[in-house]
Short mmCIF file of C-alpha atoms in Angstrom, two decimals:
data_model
loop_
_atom_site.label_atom_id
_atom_site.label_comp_id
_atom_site.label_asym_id
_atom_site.label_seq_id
_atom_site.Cartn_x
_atom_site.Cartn_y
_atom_site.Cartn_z
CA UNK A 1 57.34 -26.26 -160.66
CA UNK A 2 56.63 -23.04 -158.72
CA UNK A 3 58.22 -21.49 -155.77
CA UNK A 4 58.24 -18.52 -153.39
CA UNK A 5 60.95 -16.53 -152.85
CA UNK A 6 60.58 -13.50 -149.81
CA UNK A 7 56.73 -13.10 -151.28
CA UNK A 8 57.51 -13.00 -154.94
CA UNK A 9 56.85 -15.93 -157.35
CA UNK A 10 58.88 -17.64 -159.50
CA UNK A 11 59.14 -20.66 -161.98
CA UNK A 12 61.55 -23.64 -162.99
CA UNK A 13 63.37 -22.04 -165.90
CA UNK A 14 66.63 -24.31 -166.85
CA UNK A 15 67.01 -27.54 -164.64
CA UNK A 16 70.36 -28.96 -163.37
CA UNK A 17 70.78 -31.62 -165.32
CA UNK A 18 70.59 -29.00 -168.55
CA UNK A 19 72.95 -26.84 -166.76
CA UNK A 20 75.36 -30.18 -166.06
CA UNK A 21 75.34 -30.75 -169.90
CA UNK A 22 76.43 -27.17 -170.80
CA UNK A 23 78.99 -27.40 -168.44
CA UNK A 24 80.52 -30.58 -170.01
CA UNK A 25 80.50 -28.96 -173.01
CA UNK A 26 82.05 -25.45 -172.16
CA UNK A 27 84.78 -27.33 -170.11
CA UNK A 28 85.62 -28.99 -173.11
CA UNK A 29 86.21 -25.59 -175.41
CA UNK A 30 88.21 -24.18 -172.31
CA UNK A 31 90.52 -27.30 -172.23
CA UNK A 32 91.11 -27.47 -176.36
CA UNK A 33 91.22 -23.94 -175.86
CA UNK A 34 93.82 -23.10 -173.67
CA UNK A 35 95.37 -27.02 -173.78
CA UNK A 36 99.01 -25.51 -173.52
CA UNK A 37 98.41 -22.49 -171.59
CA UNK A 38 98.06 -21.54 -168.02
CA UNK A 39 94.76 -19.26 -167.29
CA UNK A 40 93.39 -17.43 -164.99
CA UNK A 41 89.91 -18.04 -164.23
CA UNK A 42 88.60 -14.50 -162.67
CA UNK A 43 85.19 -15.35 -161.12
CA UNK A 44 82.82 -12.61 -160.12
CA UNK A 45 81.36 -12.76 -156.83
CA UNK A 46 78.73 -13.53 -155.50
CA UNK A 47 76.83 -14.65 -158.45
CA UNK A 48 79.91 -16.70 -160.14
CA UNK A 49 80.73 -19.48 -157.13
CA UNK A 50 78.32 -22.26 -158.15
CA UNK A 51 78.50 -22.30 -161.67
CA UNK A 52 82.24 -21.06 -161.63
CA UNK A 53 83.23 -24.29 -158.68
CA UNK A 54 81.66 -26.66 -161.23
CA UNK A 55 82.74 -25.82 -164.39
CA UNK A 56 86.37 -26.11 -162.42
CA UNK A 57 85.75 -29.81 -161.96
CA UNK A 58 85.03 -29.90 -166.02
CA UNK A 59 88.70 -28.26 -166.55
CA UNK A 60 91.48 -30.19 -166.47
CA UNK A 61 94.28 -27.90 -167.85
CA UNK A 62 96.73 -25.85 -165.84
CA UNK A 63 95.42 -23.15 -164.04
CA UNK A 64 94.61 -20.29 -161.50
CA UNK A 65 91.29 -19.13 -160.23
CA UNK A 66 91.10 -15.82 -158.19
CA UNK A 67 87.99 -13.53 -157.29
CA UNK A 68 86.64 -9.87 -157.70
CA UNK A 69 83.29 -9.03 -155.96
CA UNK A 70 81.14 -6.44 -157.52
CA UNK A 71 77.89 -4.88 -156.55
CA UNK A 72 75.26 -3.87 -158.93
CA UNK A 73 71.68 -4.90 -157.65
CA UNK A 74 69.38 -3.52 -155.10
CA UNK A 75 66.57 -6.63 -154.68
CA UNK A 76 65.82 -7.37 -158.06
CA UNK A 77 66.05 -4.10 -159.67
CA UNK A 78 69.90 -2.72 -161.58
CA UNK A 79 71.36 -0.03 -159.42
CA UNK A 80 72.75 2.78 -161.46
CA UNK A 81 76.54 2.08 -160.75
CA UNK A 82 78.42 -1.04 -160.06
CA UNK A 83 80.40 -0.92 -156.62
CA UNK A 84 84.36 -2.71 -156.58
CA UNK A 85 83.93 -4.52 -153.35
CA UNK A 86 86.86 -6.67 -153.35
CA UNK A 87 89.46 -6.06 -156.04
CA UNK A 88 92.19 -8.08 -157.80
CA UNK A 89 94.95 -9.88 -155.46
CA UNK A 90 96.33 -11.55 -158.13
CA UNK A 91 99.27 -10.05 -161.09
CA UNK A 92 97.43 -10.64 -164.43
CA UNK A 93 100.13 -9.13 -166.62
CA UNK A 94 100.52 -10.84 -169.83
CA UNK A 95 98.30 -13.99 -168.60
CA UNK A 96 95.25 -15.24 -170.64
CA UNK A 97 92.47 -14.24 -168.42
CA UNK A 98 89.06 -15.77 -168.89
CA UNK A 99 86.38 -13.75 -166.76
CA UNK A 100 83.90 -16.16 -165.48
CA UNK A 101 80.09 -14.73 -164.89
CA UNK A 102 77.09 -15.61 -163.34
CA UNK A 103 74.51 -13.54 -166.01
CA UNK A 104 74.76 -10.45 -167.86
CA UNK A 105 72.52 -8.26 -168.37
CA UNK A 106 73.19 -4.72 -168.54
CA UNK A 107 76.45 -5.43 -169.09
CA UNK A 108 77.66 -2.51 -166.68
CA UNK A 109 79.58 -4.95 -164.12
CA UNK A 110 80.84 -6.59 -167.28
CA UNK A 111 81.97 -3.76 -168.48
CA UNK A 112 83.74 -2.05 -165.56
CA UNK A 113 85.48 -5.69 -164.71
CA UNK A 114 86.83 -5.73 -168.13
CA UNK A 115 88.19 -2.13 -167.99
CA UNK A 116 89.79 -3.22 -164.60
CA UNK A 117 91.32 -6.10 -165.84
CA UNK A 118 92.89 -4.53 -169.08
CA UNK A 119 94.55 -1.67 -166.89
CA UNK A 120 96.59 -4.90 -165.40
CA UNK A 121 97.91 -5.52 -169.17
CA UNK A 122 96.60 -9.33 -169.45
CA UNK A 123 97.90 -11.25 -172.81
CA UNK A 124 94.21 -12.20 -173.89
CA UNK A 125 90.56 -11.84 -171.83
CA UNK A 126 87.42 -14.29 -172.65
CA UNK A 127 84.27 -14.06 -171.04
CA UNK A 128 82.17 -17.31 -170.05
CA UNK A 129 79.13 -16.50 -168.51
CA UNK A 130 76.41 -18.80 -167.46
CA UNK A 131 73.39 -16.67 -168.46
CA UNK A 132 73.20 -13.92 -171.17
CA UNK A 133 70.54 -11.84 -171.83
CA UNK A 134 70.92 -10.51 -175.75
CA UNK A 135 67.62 -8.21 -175.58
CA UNK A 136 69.18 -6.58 -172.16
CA UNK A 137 72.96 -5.76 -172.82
CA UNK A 138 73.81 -1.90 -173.16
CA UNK A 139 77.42 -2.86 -174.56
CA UNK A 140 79.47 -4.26 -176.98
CA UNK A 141 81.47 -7.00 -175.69
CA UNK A 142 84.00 -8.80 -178.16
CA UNK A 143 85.66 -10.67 -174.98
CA UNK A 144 82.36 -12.97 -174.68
CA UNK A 145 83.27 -16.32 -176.23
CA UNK A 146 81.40 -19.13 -173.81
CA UNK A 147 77.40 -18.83 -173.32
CA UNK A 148 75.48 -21.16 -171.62
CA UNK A 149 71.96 -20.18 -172.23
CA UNK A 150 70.89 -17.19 -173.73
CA UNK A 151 67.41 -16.02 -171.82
CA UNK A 152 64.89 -13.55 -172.25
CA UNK A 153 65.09 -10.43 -169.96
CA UNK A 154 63.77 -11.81 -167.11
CA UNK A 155 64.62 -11.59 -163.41
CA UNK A 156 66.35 -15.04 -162.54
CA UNK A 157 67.49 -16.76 -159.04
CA UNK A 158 69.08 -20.09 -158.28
CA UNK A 159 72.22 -21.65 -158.74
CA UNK A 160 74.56 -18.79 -157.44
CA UNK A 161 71.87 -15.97 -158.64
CA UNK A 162 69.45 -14.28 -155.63
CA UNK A 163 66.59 -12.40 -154.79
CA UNK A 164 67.43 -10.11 -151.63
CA UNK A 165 70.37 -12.26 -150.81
CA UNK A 166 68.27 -15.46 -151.05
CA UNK A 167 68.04 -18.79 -153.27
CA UNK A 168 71.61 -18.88 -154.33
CA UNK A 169 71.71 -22.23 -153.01
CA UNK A 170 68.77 -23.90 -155.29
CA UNK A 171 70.67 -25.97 -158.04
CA UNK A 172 67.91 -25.23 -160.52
CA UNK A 173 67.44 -21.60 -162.18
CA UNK A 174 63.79 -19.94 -161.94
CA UNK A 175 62.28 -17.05 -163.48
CA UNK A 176 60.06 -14.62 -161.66
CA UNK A 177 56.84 -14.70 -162.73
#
């Protein structure tokens, strides 16, 4: 199935129903996981809020959810810095903190959330991100413990991710083509 997206084509990638199953399965590592602990699930906006709202409904532990926005595209092209847009409301000192991402890439909004976070003295951080791209990460990251999909370094859009500000709300992922 193809699609248009503000003049630029794209293709069905990963499907809901595949993304539904990964999410089962990553909600059950969280809960075994952190079964007698009390995270706090730091989702990064905009990207984060569909995949991050429905892995919620898979976790059924104690828990707190709070938001950072960063900004680090410009269409569908990296900028060169990542821009703090909203920052941390909530205390993470000593918590287990489990960073919740839409895709990396780069890694450079990864990266700078991380740094952020540890300057607040957290007890643990984990990364689960929806999307990783192995062939496109510029940094180490030992905090990454829950994939969905790894993909191939192309430009993807639906279920939270956008082109120009647009497709976020598709429930299916697509790849430019």
């Amino acid at each position: 199935m193809k699609i248009q997206i503000d003049h630029k084509d794209f293709e069905l990638m990963i499907d809901h129903e595949q993304v539904k199953k990964k999410l089962r399965l990553i909600g059950i590592q969280l809960n075994v996981a952190y079964e007698k602990r009390v995270p706090v699930f730091v989702g990064i906006l905009n990207g984060c809020f569909m995949f991050m709202a429905d892995l919620m409904k898979q976790v059924h532990i104690a828990s707190e959810v709070c938001f950072i926005k960063m900004a680090s595209y410009e269409g569908d092209r990296r900028a060169d810095t990542v821009k703090s847009v909203i920052g941390l409301n909530t205390s993470l000192k000593g918590r287990e903190v489990i960073i919740i991402e839409d895709i990396i890439d780069s890694g450079n909004t990864l990266r700078k959330v991380i740094d952020l976070i540890k300057k607040e003295k957290p007890a643990s951080i984990a990364v689960c991100t929806l999307l990783l791209k192995p062939d496109a990460v510029q940094h180490d990251f030992e905090e990454i413990a829950y994939v969905g999909f790894e993909i191939e370094n192309d430009f993807v859009v639906g279920y939270g991710l956008d082109y120009n500000g647009l497709a976020r709300n598709l429930k299916d992922i697509y790849r430019a083509v």
